[in-house]
mmCIF file of C-alpha atoms in Angstrom:
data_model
loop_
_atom_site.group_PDB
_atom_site.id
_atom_site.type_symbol
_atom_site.label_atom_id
_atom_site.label_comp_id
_atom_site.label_asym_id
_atom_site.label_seq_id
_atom_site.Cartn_x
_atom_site.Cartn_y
_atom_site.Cartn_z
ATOM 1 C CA UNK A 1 28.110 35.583 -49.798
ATOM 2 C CA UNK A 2 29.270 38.454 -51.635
ATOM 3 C CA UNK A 3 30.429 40.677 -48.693
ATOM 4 C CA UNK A 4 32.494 37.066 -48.207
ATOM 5 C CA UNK A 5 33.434 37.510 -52.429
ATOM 6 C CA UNK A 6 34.347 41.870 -51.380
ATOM 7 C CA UNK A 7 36.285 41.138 -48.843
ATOM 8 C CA UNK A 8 38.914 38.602 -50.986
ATOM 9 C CA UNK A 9 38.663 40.928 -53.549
ATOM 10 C CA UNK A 10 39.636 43.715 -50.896
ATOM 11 C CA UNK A 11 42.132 41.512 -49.777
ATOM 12 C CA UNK A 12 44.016 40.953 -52.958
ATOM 13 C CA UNK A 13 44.251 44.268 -53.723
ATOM 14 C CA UNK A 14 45.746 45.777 -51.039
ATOM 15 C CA UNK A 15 48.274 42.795 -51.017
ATOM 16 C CA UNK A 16 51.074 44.913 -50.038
ATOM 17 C CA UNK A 17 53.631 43.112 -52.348
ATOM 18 C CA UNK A 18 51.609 43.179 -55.178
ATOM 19 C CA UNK A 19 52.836 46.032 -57.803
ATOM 20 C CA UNK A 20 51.488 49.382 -58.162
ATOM 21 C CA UNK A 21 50.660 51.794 -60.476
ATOM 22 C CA UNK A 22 53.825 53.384 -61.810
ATOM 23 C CA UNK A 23 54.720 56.688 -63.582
ATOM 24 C CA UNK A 24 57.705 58.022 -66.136
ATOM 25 C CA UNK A 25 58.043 61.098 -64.541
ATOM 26 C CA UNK A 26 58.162 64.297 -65.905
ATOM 27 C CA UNK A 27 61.489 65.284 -66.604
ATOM 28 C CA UNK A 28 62.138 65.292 -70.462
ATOM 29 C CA UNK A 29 58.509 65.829 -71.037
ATOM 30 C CA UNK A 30 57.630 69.112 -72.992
ATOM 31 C CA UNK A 31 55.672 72.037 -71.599
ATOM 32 C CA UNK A 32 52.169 72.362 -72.413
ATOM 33 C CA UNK A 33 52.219 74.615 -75.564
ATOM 34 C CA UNK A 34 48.905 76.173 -75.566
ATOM 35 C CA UNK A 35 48.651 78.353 -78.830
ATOM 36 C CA UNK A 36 48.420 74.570 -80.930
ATOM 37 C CA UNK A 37 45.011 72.477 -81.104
ATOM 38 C CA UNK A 38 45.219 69.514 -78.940
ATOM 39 C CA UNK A 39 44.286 65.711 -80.591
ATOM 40 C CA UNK A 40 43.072 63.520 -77.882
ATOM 41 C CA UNK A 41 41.850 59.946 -78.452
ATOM 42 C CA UNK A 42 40.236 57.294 -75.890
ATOM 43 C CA UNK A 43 40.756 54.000 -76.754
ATOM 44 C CA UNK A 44 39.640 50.481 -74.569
ATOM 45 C CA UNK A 45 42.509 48.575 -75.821
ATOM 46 C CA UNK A 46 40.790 44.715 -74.173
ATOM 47 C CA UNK A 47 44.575 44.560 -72.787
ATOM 48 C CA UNK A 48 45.947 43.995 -76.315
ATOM 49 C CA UNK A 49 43.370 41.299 -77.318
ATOM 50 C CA UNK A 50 42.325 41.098 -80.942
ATOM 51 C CA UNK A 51 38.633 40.285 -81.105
ATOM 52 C CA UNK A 52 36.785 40.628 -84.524
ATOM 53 C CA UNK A 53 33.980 38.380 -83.265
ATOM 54 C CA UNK A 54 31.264 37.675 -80.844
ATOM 55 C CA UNK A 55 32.314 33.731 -80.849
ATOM 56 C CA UNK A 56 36.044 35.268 -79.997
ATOM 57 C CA UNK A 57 34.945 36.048 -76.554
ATOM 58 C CA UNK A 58 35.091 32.471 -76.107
ATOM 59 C CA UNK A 59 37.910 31.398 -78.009
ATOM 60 C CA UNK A 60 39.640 33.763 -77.010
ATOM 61 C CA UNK A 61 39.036 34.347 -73.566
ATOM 62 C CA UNK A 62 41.797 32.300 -72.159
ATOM 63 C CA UNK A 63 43.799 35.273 -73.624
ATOM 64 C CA UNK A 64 42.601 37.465 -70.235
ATOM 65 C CA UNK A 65 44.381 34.711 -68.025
ATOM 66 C CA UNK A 66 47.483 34.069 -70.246
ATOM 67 C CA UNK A 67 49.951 35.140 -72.038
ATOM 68 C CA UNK A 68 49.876 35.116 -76.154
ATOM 69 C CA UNK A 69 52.844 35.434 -78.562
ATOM 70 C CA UNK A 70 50.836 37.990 -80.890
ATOM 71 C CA UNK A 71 49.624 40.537 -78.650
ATOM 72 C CA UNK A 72 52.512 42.308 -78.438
ATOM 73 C CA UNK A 73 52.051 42.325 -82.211
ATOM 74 C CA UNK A 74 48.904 43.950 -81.657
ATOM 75 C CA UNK A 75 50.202 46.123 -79.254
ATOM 76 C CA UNK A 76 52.706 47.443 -81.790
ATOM 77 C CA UNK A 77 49.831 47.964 -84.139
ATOM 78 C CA UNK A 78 47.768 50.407 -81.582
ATOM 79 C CA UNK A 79 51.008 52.273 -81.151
ATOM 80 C CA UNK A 80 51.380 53.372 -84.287
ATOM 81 C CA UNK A 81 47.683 54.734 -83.920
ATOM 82 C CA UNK A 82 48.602 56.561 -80.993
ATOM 83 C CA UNK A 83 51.792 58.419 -82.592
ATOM 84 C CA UNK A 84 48.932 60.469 -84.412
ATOM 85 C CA UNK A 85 48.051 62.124 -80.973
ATOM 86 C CA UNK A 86 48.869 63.997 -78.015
ATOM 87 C CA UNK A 87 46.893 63.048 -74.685
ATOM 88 C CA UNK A 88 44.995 60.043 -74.917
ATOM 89 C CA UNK A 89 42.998 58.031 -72.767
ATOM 90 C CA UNK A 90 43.461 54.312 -72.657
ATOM 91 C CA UNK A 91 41.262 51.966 -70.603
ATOM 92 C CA UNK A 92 41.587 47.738 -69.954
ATOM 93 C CA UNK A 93 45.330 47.872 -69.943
ATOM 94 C CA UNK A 94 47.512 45.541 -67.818
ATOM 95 C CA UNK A 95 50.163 46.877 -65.929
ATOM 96 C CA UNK A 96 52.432 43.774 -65.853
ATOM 97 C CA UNK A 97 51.495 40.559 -65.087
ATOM 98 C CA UNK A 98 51.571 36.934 -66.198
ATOM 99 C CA UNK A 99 48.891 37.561 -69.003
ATOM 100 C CA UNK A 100 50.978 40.465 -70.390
ATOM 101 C CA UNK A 101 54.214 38.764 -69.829
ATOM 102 C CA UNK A 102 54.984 41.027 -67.180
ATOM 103 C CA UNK A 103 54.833 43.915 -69.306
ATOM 104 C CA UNK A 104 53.290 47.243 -68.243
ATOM 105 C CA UNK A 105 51.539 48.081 -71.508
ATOM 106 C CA UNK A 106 50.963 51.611 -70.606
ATOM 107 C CA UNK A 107 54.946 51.820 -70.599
ATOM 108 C CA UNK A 108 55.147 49.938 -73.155
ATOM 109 C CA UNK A 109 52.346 51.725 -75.680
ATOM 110 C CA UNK A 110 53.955 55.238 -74.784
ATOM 111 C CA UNK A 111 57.528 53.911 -75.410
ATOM 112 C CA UNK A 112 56.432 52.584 -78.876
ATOM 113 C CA UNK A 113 54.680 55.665 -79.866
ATOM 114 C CA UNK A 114 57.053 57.900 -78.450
ATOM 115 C CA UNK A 115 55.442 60.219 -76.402
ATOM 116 C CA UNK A 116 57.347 61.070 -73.040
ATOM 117 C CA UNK A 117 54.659 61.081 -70.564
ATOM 118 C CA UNK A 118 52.714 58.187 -69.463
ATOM 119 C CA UNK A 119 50.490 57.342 -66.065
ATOM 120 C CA UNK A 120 49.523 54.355 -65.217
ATOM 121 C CA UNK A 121 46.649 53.734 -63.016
ATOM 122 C CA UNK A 122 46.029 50.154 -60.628
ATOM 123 C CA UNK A 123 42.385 49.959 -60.445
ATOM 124 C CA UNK A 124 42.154 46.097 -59.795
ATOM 125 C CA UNK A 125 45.041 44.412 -58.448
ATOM 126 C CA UNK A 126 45.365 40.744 -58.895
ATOM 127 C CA UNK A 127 48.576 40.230 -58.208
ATOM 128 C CA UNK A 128 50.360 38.033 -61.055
ATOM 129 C CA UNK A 129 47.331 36.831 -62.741
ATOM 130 C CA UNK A 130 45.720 40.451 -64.061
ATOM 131 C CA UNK A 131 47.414 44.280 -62.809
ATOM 132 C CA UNK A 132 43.587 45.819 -64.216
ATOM 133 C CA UNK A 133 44.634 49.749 -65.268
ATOM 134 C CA UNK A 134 43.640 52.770 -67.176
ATOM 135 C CA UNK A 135 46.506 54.630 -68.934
ATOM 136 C CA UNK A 136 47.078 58.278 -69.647
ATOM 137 C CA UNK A 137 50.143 59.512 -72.737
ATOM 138 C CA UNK A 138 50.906 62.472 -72.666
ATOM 139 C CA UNK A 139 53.469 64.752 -75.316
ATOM 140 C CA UNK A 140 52.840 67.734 -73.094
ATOM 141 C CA UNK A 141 53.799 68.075 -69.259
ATOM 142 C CA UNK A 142 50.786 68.466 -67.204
ATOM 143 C CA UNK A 143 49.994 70.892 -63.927
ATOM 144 C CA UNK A 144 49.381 67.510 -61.902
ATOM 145 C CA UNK A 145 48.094 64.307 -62.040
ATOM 146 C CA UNK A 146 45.684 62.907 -59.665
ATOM 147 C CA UNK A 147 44.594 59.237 -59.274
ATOM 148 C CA UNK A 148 40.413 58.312 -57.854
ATOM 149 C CA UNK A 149 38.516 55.511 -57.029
ATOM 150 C CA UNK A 150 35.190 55.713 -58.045
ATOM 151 C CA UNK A 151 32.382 54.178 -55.879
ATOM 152 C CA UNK A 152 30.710 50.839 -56.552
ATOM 153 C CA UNK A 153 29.515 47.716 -54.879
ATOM 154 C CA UNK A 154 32.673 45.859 -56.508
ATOM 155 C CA UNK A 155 35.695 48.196 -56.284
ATOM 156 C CA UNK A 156 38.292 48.366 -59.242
ATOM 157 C CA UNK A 157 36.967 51.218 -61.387
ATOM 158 C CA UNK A 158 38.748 54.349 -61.710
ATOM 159 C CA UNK A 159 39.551 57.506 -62.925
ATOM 160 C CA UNK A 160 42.404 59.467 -63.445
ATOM 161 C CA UNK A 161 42.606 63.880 -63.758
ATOM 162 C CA UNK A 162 45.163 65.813 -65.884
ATOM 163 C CA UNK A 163 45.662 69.582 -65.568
ATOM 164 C CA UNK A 164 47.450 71.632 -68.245
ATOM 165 C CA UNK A 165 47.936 75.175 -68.588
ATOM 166 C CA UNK A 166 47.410 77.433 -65.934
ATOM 167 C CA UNK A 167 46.350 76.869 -61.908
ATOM 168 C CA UNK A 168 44.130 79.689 -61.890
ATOM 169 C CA UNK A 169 42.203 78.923 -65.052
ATOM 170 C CA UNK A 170 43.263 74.673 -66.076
ATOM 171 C CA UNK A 171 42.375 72.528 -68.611
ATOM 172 C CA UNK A 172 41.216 69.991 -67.009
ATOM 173 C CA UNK A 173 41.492 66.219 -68.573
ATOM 174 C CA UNK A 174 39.134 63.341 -66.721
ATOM 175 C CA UNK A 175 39.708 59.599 -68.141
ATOM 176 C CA UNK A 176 37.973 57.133 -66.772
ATOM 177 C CA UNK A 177 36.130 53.563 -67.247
ATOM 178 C CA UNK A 178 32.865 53.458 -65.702
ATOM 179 C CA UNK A 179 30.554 50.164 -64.162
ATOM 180 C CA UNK A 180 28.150 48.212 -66.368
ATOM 181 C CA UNK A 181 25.578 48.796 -63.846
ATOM 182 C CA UNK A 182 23.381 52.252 -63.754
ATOM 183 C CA UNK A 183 23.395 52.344 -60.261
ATOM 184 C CA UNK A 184 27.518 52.609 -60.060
ATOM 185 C CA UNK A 185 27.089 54.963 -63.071
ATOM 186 C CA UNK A 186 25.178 57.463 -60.711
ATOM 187 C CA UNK A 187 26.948 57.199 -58.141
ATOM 188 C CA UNK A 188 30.235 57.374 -60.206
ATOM 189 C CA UNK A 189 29.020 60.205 -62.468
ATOM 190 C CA UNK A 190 28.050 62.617 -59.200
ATOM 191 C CA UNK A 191 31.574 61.552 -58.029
ATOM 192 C CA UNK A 192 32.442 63.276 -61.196
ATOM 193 C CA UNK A 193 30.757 65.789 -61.306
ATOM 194 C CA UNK A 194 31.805 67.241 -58.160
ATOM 195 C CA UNK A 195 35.224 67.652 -59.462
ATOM 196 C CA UNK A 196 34.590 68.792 -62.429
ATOM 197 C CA UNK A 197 32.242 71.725 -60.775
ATOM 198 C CA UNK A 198 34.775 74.447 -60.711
ATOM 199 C CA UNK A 199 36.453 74.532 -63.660
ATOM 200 C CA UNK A 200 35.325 76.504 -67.330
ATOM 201 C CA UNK A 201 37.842 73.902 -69.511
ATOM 202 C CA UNK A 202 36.598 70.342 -68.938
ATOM 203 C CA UNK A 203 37.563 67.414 -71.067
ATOM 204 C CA UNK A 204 35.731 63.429 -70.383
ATOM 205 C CA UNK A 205 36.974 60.756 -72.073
ATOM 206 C CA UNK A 206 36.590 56.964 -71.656
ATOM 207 C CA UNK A 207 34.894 53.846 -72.028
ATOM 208 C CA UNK A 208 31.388 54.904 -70.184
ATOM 209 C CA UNK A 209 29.461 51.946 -70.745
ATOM 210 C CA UNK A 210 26.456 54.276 -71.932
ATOM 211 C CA UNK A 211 25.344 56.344 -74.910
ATOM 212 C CA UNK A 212 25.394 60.331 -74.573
ATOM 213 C CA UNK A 213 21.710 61.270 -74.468
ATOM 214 C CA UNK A 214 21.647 59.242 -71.390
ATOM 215 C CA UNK A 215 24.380 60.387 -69.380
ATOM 216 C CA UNK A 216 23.867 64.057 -70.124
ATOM 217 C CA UNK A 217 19.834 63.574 -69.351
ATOM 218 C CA UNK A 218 19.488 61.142 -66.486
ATOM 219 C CA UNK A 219 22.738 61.275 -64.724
ATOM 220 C CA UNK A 220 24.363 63.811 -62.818
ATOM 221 C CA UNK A 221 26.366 64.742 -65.817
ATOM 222 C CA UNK A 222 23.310 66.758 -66.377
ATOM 223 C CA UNK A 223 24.565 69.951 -64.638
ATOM 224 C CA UNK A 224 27.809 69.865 -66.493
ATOM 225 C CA UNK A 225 26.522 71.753 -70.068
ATOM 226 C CA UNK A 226 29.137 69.183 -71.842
ATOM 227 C CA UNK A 227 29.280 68.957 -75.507
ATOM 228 C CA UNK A 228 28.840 65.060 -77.205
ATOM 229 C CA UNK A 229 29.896 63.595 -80.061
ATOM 230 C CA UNK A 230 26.320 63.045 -82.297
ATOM 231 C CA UNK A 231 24.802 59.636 -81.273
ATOM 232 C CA UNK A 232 25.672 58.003 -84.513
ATOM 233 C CA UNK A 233 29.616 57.613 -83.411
ATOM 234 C CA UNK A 234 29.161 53.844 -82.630
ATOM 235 C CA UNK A 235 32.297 52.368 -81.391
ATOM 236 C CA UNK A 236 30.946 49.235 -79.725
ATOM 237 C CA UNK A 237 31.684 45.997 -81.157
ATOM 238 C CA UNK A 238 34.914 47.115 -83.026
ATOM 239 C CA UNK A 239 33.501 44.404 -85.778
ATOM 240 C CA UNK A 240 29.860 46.025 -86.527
ATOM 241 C CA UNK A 241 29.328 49.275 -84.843
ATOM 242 C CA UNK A 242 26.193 49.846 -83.141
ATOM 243 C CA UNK A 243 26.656 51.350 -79.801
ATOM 244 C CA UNK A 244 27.745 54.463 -78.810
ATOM 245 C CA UNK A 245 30.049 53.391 -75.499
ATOM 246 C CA UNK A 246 32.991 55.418 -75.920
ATOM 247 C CA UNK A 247 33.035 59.180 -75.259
ATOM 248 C CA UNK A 248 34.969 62.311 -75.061
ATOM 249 C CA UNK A 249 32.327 65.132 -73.930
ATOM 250 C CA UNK A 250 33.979 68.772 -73.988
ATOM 251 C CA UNK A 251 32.988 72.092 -71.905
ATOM 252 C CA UNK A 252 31.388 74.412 -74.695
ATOM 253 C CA UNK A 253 34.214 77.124 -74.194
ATOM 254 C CA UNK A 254 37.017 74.518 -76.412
ATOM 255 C CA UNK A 255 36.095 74.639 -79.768
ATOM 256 C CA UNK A 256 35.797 71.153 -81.579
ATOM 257 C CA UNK A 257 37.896 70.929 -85.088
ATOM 258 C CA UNK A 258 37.598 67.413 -85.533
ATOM 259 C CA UNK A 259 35.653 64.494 -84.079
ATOM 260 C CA UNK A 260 35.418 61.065 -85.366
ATOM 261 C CA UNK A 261 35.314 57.677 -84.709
ATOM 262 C CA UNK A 262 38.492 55.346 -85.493
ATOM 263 C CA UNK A 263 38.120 52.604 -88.189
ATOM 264 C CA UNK A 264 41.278 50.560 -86.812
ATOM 265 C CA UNK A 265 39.723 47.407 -85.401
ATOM 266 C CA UNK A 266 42.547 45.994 -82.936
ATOM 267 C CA UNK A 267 39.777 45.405 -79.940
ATOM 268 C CA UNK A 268 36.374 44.971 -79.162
ATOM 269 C CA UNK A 269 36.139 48.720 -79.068
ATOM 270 C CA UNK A 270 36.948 51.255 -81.574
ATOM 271 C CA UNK A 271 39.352 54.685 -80.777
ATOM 272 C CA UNK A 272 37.425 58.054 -80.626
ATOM 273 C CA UNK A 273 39.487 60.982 -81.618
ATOM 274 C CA UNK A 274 38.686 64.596 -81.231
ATOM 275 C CA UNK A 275 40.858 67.868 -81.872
ATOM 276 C CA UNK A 276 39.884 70.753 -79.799
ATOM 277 C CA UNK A 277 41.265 74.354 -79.598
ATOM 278 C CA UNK A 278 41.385 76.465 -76.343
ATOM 279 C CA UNK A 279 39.039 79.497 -76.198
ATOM 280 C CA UNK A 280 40.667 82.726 -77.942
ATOM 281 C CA UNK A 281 40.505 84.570 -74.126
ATOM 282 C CA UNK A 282 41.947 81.800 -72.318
ATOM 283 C CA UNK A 283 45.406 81.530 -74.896
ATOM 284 C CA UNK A 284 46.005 85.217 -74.089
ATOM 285 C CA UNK A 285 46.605 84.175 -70.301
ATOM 286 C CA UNK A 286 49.981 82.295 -71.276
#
């Protein structure tokens, strides 16, 4: 039965008329400007739903299948978070379909907030009913941007990899939204891990579905030496804080000004913000 379940689920997403990811392009967007401290932010955005209760994942959950006259009102609202940043991670976006009105709301956040550079990524394609995507804005131009599919029994997760500054020495940007399941975490996190490998500059962010300790300690993540915001910053539910789901984890050579988590309830999740500056050595290299 469920290789029977894959393979529809297979089938819809490669449905070859069904749209794509999409990207703005690069050609108005600012180079990277390395000398200035860098605000990032991650932010599961439940493709614009408001939920402020458990009970709403009910009420509301028609709101994943159809379209709703206020969430581009909430939409608006998470925009004018985002103007506050400069490369942020966004994860349960949709990239135009019926629910969203046909409205790619990675285009559509970036356009609001008015920063030139937005990816979108098509991790679960289901044609007019759901386009399932992470989201990267950007205000600086990046080296390159490269799209993955992470591994798991049920495909549609994904991750997507920024690079800004230099090729020889990047920094190197990795937002993603893993599984539920520990056993696609693994396998997803040494996925991971094998890019990251090479590079001194590493930045995660995304909605991990997991709390630090563990995915520095019993995943693969274990080799990488990355730096986590304390266990207290509880982002999951939005409503009462209590879990610690959301994550940007740095390489020790950025230094960490700021890190905190968002009070700006718009989704089941809260934002996690972070302002980092490059290392002293690796500024002198521009």
């Amino acid at each position: 039965m469920y290789n029977s379940i894959r393979k529809q689920l297979n089938g819809i997403m490669k449905s070859a008329n069904a749209p794509r990811g999409a990207c703005s392009g690069d050609t108005h967007v600012p180079e990277f400007e390395p000398h200035r401290h860098i605000r990032l932010l991650t932010f599961n955005i439940q493709v614009g739903i408001n939920t402020s209760s458990y009970r709403h994942y009910v009420t509301r959950s028609w709101q994943h299948f159809l379209p709703h006259r206020k969430r581009s009102q909430n939409l608006d609202r998470i925009a004018t978070l985002l103007r506050n940043y400069d490369v942020i991670a966004l994860q349960e976006c949709d990239g135009g379909s019926l629910r969203s009105g046909y409205i790619n709301q990675v285009q559509y956040l970036a356009e609001a907030s008015g920063i030139p550079y937005w990816h979108q990524q098509l991790n679960r394609n289901l044609g007019q009913f759901a386009q399932h995507s992470n989201g990267l804005l950007s205000r600086y131009r990046p080296l390159d941007v490269t799209e993955h599919r992470l591994p798991g029994l049920i495909p549609g997760r994904g991750a997507i990899v920024a690079r800004y500054g230099v090729e020889e020495d990047p920094l190197v940007l990795v937002m993603m939204h893993l599984s539920l399941s520990k056993a696609a975490q693994q396998r997803q996190l040494a996925y991971i891990q094998d890019l990251i490998a090479e590079y001194q500059h590493v930045v995660l962010m995304g909605d991990l579905n997991n709390h630090a300790e563990e995915l520095l300690t019993n995943t693969p993540l274990k080799h990488s030496n990355l730096v986590p915001l304390p266990d207290t910053a509880h982002s999951f539910p939005s409503w009462r804080p209590e879990r610690a789901l959301d994550h940007i984890l740095v390489s020790p050579s950025l230094e960490i000004r700021r890190a905190e988590v968002v009070s700006y309830p718009v989704s089941d999740h809260l934002p996690i913000a972070m302002d980092i500056r490059l290392p002293q050595g690796y500024l002198e290299t521009f």
